[in-house]
PDB file of C-alpha atoms in Angstrom:
ATOM      1  CA  MET S   1      44.340 104.887  89.525  1.00  0.00           C
ATOM      2  CA  LYS S   2      42.069 103.017  87.144  1.00  0.00           C
ATOM      3  CA  LYS S   3      41.548 106.220  85.186  1.00  0.00           C
ATOM      4  CA  ILE S   4      45.201 106.170  84.131  1.00  0.00           C
ATOM      5  CA  PHE S   5      44.966 102.809  82.418  1.00  0.00           C
ATOM      6  CA  GLN S   6      41.635 103.119  80.637  1.00  0.00           C
ATOM      7  CA  ALA S   7      41.220 102.070  77.051  1.00  0.00           C
ATOM      8  CA  SER S   8      41.233 105.638  75.753  1.00  0.00           C
ATOM      9  CA  LEU S   9      45.013 105.552  75.376  1.00  0.00           C
ATOM     10  CA  LEU S  10      44.956 106.572  71.741  1.00  0.00           C
ATOM     11  CA  THR S  11      44.854 110.252  70.978  1.00  0.00           C
ATOM     12  CA  VAL S  12      44.487 111.356  67.395  1.00  0.00           C
ATOM     13  CA  ALA S  13      45.436 114.951  66.726  1.00  0.00           C
ATOM     14  CA  MET S  14      44.495 116.605  63.470  1.00  0.00           C
ATOM     15  CA  PHE S  15      46.732 119.365  62.140  1.00  0.00           C
ATOM     16  CA  GLY S  16      45.243 120.370  58.802  1.00  0.00           C
ATOM     17  CA  SER S  17      45.444 116.867  57.372  1.00  0.00           C
ATOM     18  CA  LEU S  18      43.590 113.660  58.019  1.00  0.00           C
ATOM     19  CA  SER S  19      46.827 111.733  57.504  1.00  0.00           C
ATOM     20  CA  TYR S  20      48.560 113.269  60.534  1.00  0.00           C
ATOM     21  CA  ALA S  21      47.958 111.229  63.665  1.00  0.00           C
ATOM     22  CA  THR S  22      50.084 111.118  66.780  1.00  0.00           C
ATOM     23  CA  TYR S  23      49.896 108.455  69.408  1.00  0.00           C
ATOM     24  CA  SER S  24      49.897 109.071  73.123  1.00  0.00           C
ATOM     25  CA  TRP S  25      49.452 107.327  76.420  1.00  0.00           C
ATOM     26  CA  ILE S  26      47.710 108.915  79.377  1.00  0.00           C
ATOM     27  CA  SER S  27      50.725 110.004  81.380  1.00  0.00           C
ATOM     28  CA  PRO S  28      50.981 108.561  84.884  1.00  0.00           C
ATOM     29  CA  THR S  29      50.710 110.995  87.752  1.00  0.00           C
ATOM     30  CA  ARG S  30      53.717 111.718  89.949  1.00  0.00           C
ATOM     31  CA  SER S  31      52.237 109.494  92.699  1.00  0.00           C
ATOM     32  CA  VAL S  32      52.029 106.567  90.272  1.00  0.00           C
ATOM     33  CA  ILE S  33      55.617 107.169  89.151  1.00  0.00           C
ATOM     34  CA  ASN S  34      56.706 107.185  92.797  1.00  0.00           C
ATOM     35  CA  LYS S  35      54.810 103.953  93.417  1.00  0.00           C
ATOM     36  CA  ILE S  36      56.307 102.039  90.491  1.00  0.00           C
ATOM     37  CA  THR S  37      59.954 103.030  90.818  1.00  0.00           C
ATOM     38  CA  ASN S  38      62.300 100.596  92.467  1.00  0.00           C
ATOM     39  CA  ASP S  39      63.610 102.510  95.471  1.00  0.00           C
ATOM     40  CA  ASN S  40      62.391 104.587  98.383  1.00  0.00           C
ATOM     41  CA  LEU S  41      63.443 107.943  96.928  1.00  0.00           C
ATOM     42  CA  VAL S  42      60.772 110.247  95.632  1.00  0.00           C
ATOM     43  CA  TYR S  43      61.314 110.193  91.882  1.00  0.00           C
ATOM     44  CA  THR S  44      61.970 113.483  90.131  1.00  0.00           C
ATOM     45  CA  PRO S  45      63.985 114.084  86.973  1.00  0.00           C
ATOM     46  CA  ARG S  46      66.504 116.007  89.082  1.00  0.00           C
ATOM     47  CA  ASN S  47      67.337 112.870  91.071  1.00  0.00           C
ATOM     48  CA  GLY S  48      68.871 111.473  87.888  1.00  0.00           C
ATOM     49  CA  GLY S  49      69.561 107.815  87.372  1.00  0.00           C
ATOM     50  CA  THR S  50      67.477 105.123  85.814  1.00  0.00           C
ATOM     51  CA  TYR S  51      64.570 103.650  87.741  1.00  0.00           C
ATOM     52  CA  LYS S  52      63.358 100.166  86.877  1.00  0.00           C
ATOM     53  CA  VAL S  53      59.588  99.965  87.042  1.00  0.00           C
ATOM     54  CA  MET S  54      58.218  97.537  89.604  1.00  0.00           C
ATOM     55  CA  TYR S  55      55.080  95.526  89.009  1.00  0.00           C
ATOM     56  CA  ILE S  56      51.934  96.826  90.690  1.00  0.00           C
ATOM     57  CA  PRO S  57      48.405  95.387  90.281  1.00  0.00           C
ATOM     58  CA  GLU S  58      47.326  98.453  88.272  1.00  0.00           C
ATOM     59  CA  PHE S  59      49.331  97.071  85.342  1.00  0.00           C
ATOM     60  CA  ASP S  60      46.682  94.357  85.081  1.00  0.00           C
ATOM     61  CA  GLU S  61      44.370  97.087  83.738  1.00  0.00           C
ATOM     62  CA  LEU S  62      46.657  97.313  80.690  1.00  0.00           C
ATOM     63  CA  ARG S  63      46.236  93.608  80.173  1.00  0.00           C
ATOM     64  CA  LYS S  64      42.442  93.988  80.242  1.00  0.00           C
ATOM     65  CA  ASP S  65      42.160  97.219  78.256  1.00  0.00           C
ATOM     66  CA  LEU S  66      44.818  96.659  75.591  1.00  0.00           C
ATOM     67  CA  GLY S  67      45.409  92.957  75.628  1.00  0.00           C
ATOM     68  CA  ALA S  68      49.005  93.791  76.568  1.00  0.00           C
ATOM     69  CA  VAL S  69      51.272  90.963  77.658  1.00  0.00           C
ATOM     70  CA  ILE S  70      52.876  91.862  80.980  1.00  0.00           C
ATOM     71  CA  ASN S  71      55.838  89.856  82.223  1.00  0.00           C
ATOM     72  CA  HIS S  72      56.819  90.487  85.826  1.00  0.00           C
ATOM     73  CA  ASP S  73      58.498  87.245  86.906  1.00  0.00           C
ATOM     74  CA  ASP S  74      61.349  89.088  88.642  1.00  0.00           C
ATOM     75  CA  GLY S  75      59.119  91.802  90.134  1.00  0.00           C
ATOM     76  CA  PHE S  76      59.927  94.292  87.379  1.00  0.00           C
ATOM     77  CA  VAL S  77      57.762  94.970  84.345  1.00  0.00           C
ATOM     78  CA  GLN S  78      58.104  94.122  80.671  1.00  0.00           C
ATOM     79  CA  ILE S  79      55.149  95.097  78.448  1.00  0.00           C
ATOM     80  CA  ASP S  80      54.492  93.828  74.922  1.00  0.00           C
ATOM     81  CA  PRO S  81      51.520  93.996  72.560  1.00  0.00           C
ATOM     82  CA  PRO S  82      49.579  90.761  72.032  1.00  0.00           C
ATOM     83  CA  ASN S  83      51.145  88.146  69.734  1.00  0.00           C
ATOM     84  CA  THR S  84      54.599  89.748  69.752  1.00  0.00           C
ATOM     85  CA  PRO S  85      57.200  87.378  68.232  1.00  0.00           C
ATOM     86  CA  LEU S  86      59.836  86.263  70.751  1.00  0.00           C
ATOM     87  CA  LYS S  87      62.658  88.230  69.088  1.00  0.00           C
ATOM     88  CA  TYR S  88      60.729  91.501  69.585  1.00  0.00           C
ATOM     89  CA  GLN S  89      59.575  90.908  73.160  1.00  0.00           C
ATOM     90  CA  GLY S  90      61.053  93.404  75.610  1.00  0.00           C
ATOM     91  CA  GLN S  91      62.025  95.873  72.887  1.00  0.00           C
ATOM     92  CA  CYS S  92      61.361  99.608  73.213  1.00  0.00           C
ATOM     93  CA  VAL S  93      59.079  99.558  70.186  1.00  0.00           C
ATOM     94  CA  SER S  94      56.985  96.782  71.752  1.00  0.00           C
ATOM     95  CA  LEU S  95      56.249  98.963  74.780  1.00  0.00           C
ATOM     96  CA  VAL S  96      55.229 101.947  72.634  1.00  0.00           C
ATOM     97  CA  LYS S  97      53.048  99.753  70.442  1.00  0.00           C
ATOM     98  CA  ALA S  98      51.401  98.155  73.485  1.00  0.00           C
ATOM     99  CA  LEU S  99      50.594 101.474  75.155  1.00  0.00           C
ATOM    100  CA  THR S 100      49.532 103.558  72.169  1.00  0.00           C
ATOM    101  CA  TYR S 101      48.063 101.305  69.497  1.00  0.00           C
ATOM    102  CA  ALA S 102      50.816 102.606  67.157  1.00  0.00           C
ATOM    103  CA  ARG S 103      51.055  99.096  65.779  1.00  0.00           C
ATOM    104  CA  HIS S 104      52.434  99.872  62.306  1.00  0.00           C
ATOM    105  CA  GLN S 105      56.036  98.976  61.445  1.00  0.00           C
ATOM    106  CA  THR S 106      58.832 101.368  62.388  1.00  0.00           C
ATOM    107  CA  SER S 107      59.705 101.747  58.691  1.00  0.00           C
ATOM    108  CA  GLN S 108      56.359 103.561  58.368  1.00  0.00           C
ATOM    109  CA  TRP S 109      56.998 105.899  61.303  1.00  0.00           C
ATOM    110  CA  LYS S 110      57.584 109.541  60.400  1.00  0.00           C
ATOM    111  CA  PRO S 111      58.903 112.354  62.610  1.00  0.00           C
ATOM    112  CA  GLY S 112      56.323 114.847  63.838  1.00  0.00           C
ATOM    113  CA  PRO S 113      57.117 117.801  66.121  1.00  0.00           C
ATOM    114  CA  GLN S 114      60.661 117.795  67.539  1.00  0.00           C
ATOM    115  CA  VAL S 115      61.331 117.328  71.255  1.00  0.00           C
ATOM    116  CA  GLY S 116      62.999 120.383  72.792  1.00  0.00           C
ATOM    117  CA  VAL S 117      61.938 122.636  69.927  1.00  0.00           C
ATOM    118  CA  ASP S 118      58.176 122.224  69.838  1.00  0.00           C
ATOM    119  CA  ASN S 119      55.968 122.331  72.921  1.00  0.00           C
ATOM    120  CA  MET S 120      54.461 118.928  73.628  1.00  0.00           C
ATOM    121  CA  ARG S 121      52.287 117.304  76.232  1.00  0.00           C
ATOM    122  CA  PRO S 122      53.437 114.394  78.388  1.00  0.00           C
ATOM    123  CA  GLY S 123      52.274 110.971  77.314  1.00  0.00           C
ATOM    124  CA  ARG S 124      53.259 111.326  73.668  1.00  0.00           C
ATOM    125  CA  ALA S 125      54.905 108.420  71.879  1.00  0.00           C
ATOM    126  CA  ILE S 126      58.325 109.599  70.692  1.00  0.00           C
ATOM    127  CA  ALA S 127      61.184 108.009  68.764  1.00  0.00           C
ATOM    128  CA  ALA S 128      64.713 108.903  67.708  1.00  0.00           C
ATOM    129  CA  PHE S 129      65.042 109.701  64.009  1.00  0.00           C
ATOM    130  CA  ASN S 130      68.084 110.301  61.816  1.00  0.00           C
ATOM    131  CA  SER S 131      68.645 113.205  59.408  1.00  0.00           C
ATOM    132  CA  TYR S 132      66.769 111.304  56.670  1.00  0.00           C
ATOM    133  CA  GLY S 133      63.639 111.084  58.821  1.00  0.00           C
ATOM    134  CA  GLU S 134      64.102 107.358  59.439  1.00  0.00           C
ATOM    135  CA  TYR S 135      63.575 105.605  62.764  1.00  0.00           C
ATOM    136  CA  ALA S 136      66.973 105.464  64.488  1.00  0.00           C
ATOM    137  CA  GLY S 137      66.625 102.757  67.092  1.00  0.00           C
ATOM    138  CA  HIS S 138      64.762 103.882  70.226  1.00  0.00           C
ATOM    139  CA  ALA S 139      61.166 104.729  71.142  1.00  0.00           C
ATOM    140  CA  ALA S 140      59.617 105.865  74.424  1.00  0.00           C
ATOM    141  CA  ILE S 141      56.725 107.638  76.103  1.00  0.00           C
ATOM    142  CA  LEU S 142      57.507 111.261  77.005  1.00  0.00           C
ATOM    143  CA  LEU S 143      56.873 112.001  80.696  1.00  0.00           C
ATOM    144  CA  SER S 144      58.342 115.490  80.987  1.00  0.00           C
ATOM    145  CA  GLN S 145      60.693 118.001  79.412  1.00  0.00           C
ATOM    146  CA  ASP S 146      62.891 120.691  80.971  1.00  0.00           C
ATOM    147  CA  SER S 147      65.868 122.826  79.922  1.00  0.00           C
ATOM    148  CA  GLU S 148      68.300 119.913  80.385  1.00  0.00           C
ATOM    149  CA  GLY S 149      66.440 117.153  78.573  1.00  0.00           C
ATOM    150  CA  ILE S 150      63.486 114.792  78.661  1.00  0.00           C
ATOM    151  CA  THR S 151      62.279 112.168  81.112  1.00  0.00           C
ATOM    152  CA  VAL S 152      60.881 109.074  79.444  1.00  0.00           C
ATOM    153  CA  PHE S 153      59.048 105.845  80.237  1.00  0.00           C
ATOM    154  CA  ASP S 154      60.623 103.170  78.051  1.00  0.00           C
ATOM    155  CA  GLN S 155      61.756  99.587  77.725  1.00  0.00           C
ATOM    156  CA  ASN S 156      65.111  98.049  76.747  1.00  0.00           C
ATOM    157  CA  TRP S 157      67.207 101.048  77.824  1.00  0.00           C
ATOM    158  CA  LEU S 158      68.626  98.676  80.403  1.00  0.00           C
ATOM    159  CA  GLU S 159      70.162  95.363  79.383  1.00  0.00           C
ATOM    160  CA  ASP S 160      67.432  93.296  81.055  1.00  0.00           C
ATOM    161  CA  GLN S 161      64.713  94.726  78.760  1.00  0.00           C
ATOM    162  CA  ARG S 162      62.558  95.913  81.640  1.00  0.00           C
ATOM    163  CA  VAL S 163      60.500  99.102  81.708  1.00  0.00           C
ATOM    164  CA  ALA S 164      62.394 102.078  83.125  1.00  0.00           C
ATOM    165  CA  ILE S 165      62.038 105.786  83.796  1.00  0.00           C
ATOM    166  CA  HIS S 166      65.091 107.926  83.077  1.00  0.00           C
ATOM    167  CA  LYS S 167      66.352 111.181  81.631  1.00  0.00           C
ATOM    168  CA  ILE S 168      67.868 111.745  78.183  1.00  0.00           C
ATOM    169  CA  ASN S 169      69.828 115.007  77.976  1.00  0.00           C
ATOM    170  CA  PHE S 170      69.842 117.557  75.186  1.00  0.00           C
ATOM    171  CA  LYS S 171      73.088 117.628  73.191  1.00  0.00           C
ATOM    172  CA  THR S 172      73.513 119.147  69.715  1.00  0.00           C
ATOM    173  CA  LEU S 173      70.422 120.658  68.088  1.00  0.00           C
ATOM    174  CA  ASN S 174      69.886 120.094  64.379  1.00  0.00           C
ATOM    175  CA  LYS S 175      66.551 121.890  64.116  1.00  0.00           C
ATOM    176  CA  GLY S 176      63.979 119.906  62.206  1.00  0.00           C
ATOM    177  CA  LYS S 177      66.266 116.884  61.839  1.00  0.00           C
ATOM    178  CA  GLY S 178      67.481 114.195  64.178  1.00  0.00           C
ATOM    179  CA  ASP S 179      71.054 112.994  64.248  1.00  0.00           C
ATOM    180  CA  GLY S 180      70.227 109.361  64.997  1.00  0.00           C
ATOM    181  CA  ASP S 181      71.894 109.527  68.433  1.00  0.00           C
ATOM    182  CA  ILE S 182      69.476 107.876  70.863  1.00  0.00           C
ATOM    183  CA  THR S 183      71.298 109.539  73.787  1.00  0.00           C
ATOM    184  CA  ASN S 184      70.522 113.040  72.405  1.00  0.00           C
ATOM    185  CA  ALA S 185      67.041 114.250  73.363  1.00  0.00           C
ATOM    186  CA  TYR S 186      67.006 116.518  70.285  1.00  0.00           C
ATOM    187  CA  SER S 187      66.942 113.367  68.110  1.00  0.00           C
ATOM    188  CA  TYR S 188      63.435 112.549  69.375  1.00  0.00           C
ATOM    189  CA  PHE S 189      60.226 113.490  67.585  1.00  0.00           C
ATOM    190  CA  ILE S 190      56.578 112.646  68.130  1.00  0.00           C
ATOM    191  CA  ILE S 191      55.763 109.538  66.101  1.00  0.00           C
ATOM    192  CA  LYS S 192      53.268 110.056  63.309  1.00  0.00           C
TER     193      LYS S 192
END
């Protein structure tokens, strides 16, 4: 369990240029996902729905390793990087920044490989981008991908700003460009 939350959460991938870096989190195993979801069902993407993530002591490792601020007053988890201003606490970007060290502003984020088009490993930090290559309003950690869509670990998908696991389906493909629709899995790209 401890292995999942170690400090080596940042992965830098070089693709012909020193300026290309992607951020990733060590993806939790299926048993960890089952442990942190909020019901007694075994979680799989096929079950559908949105699962709020319950607090477990292993989240304290994030606090130690990353300095992440973990709120779990109601039993469910909210994760923010250290010193996050109040207006940004509980936002999707805060979770991605806390888990991946991708601490630069979203205006500096650029789309890397496209979800659903390019093959990618779980644990990658992804975000929705519009057709101009600008951040379009949602970021997450990719857990899995299948022919119907992607399963993500994110924050602020639900109104209470808690961490959740859920599926985002593929809709219209605009290869190489997002459409800015955060409910379309094809709008998501690896953050670089």
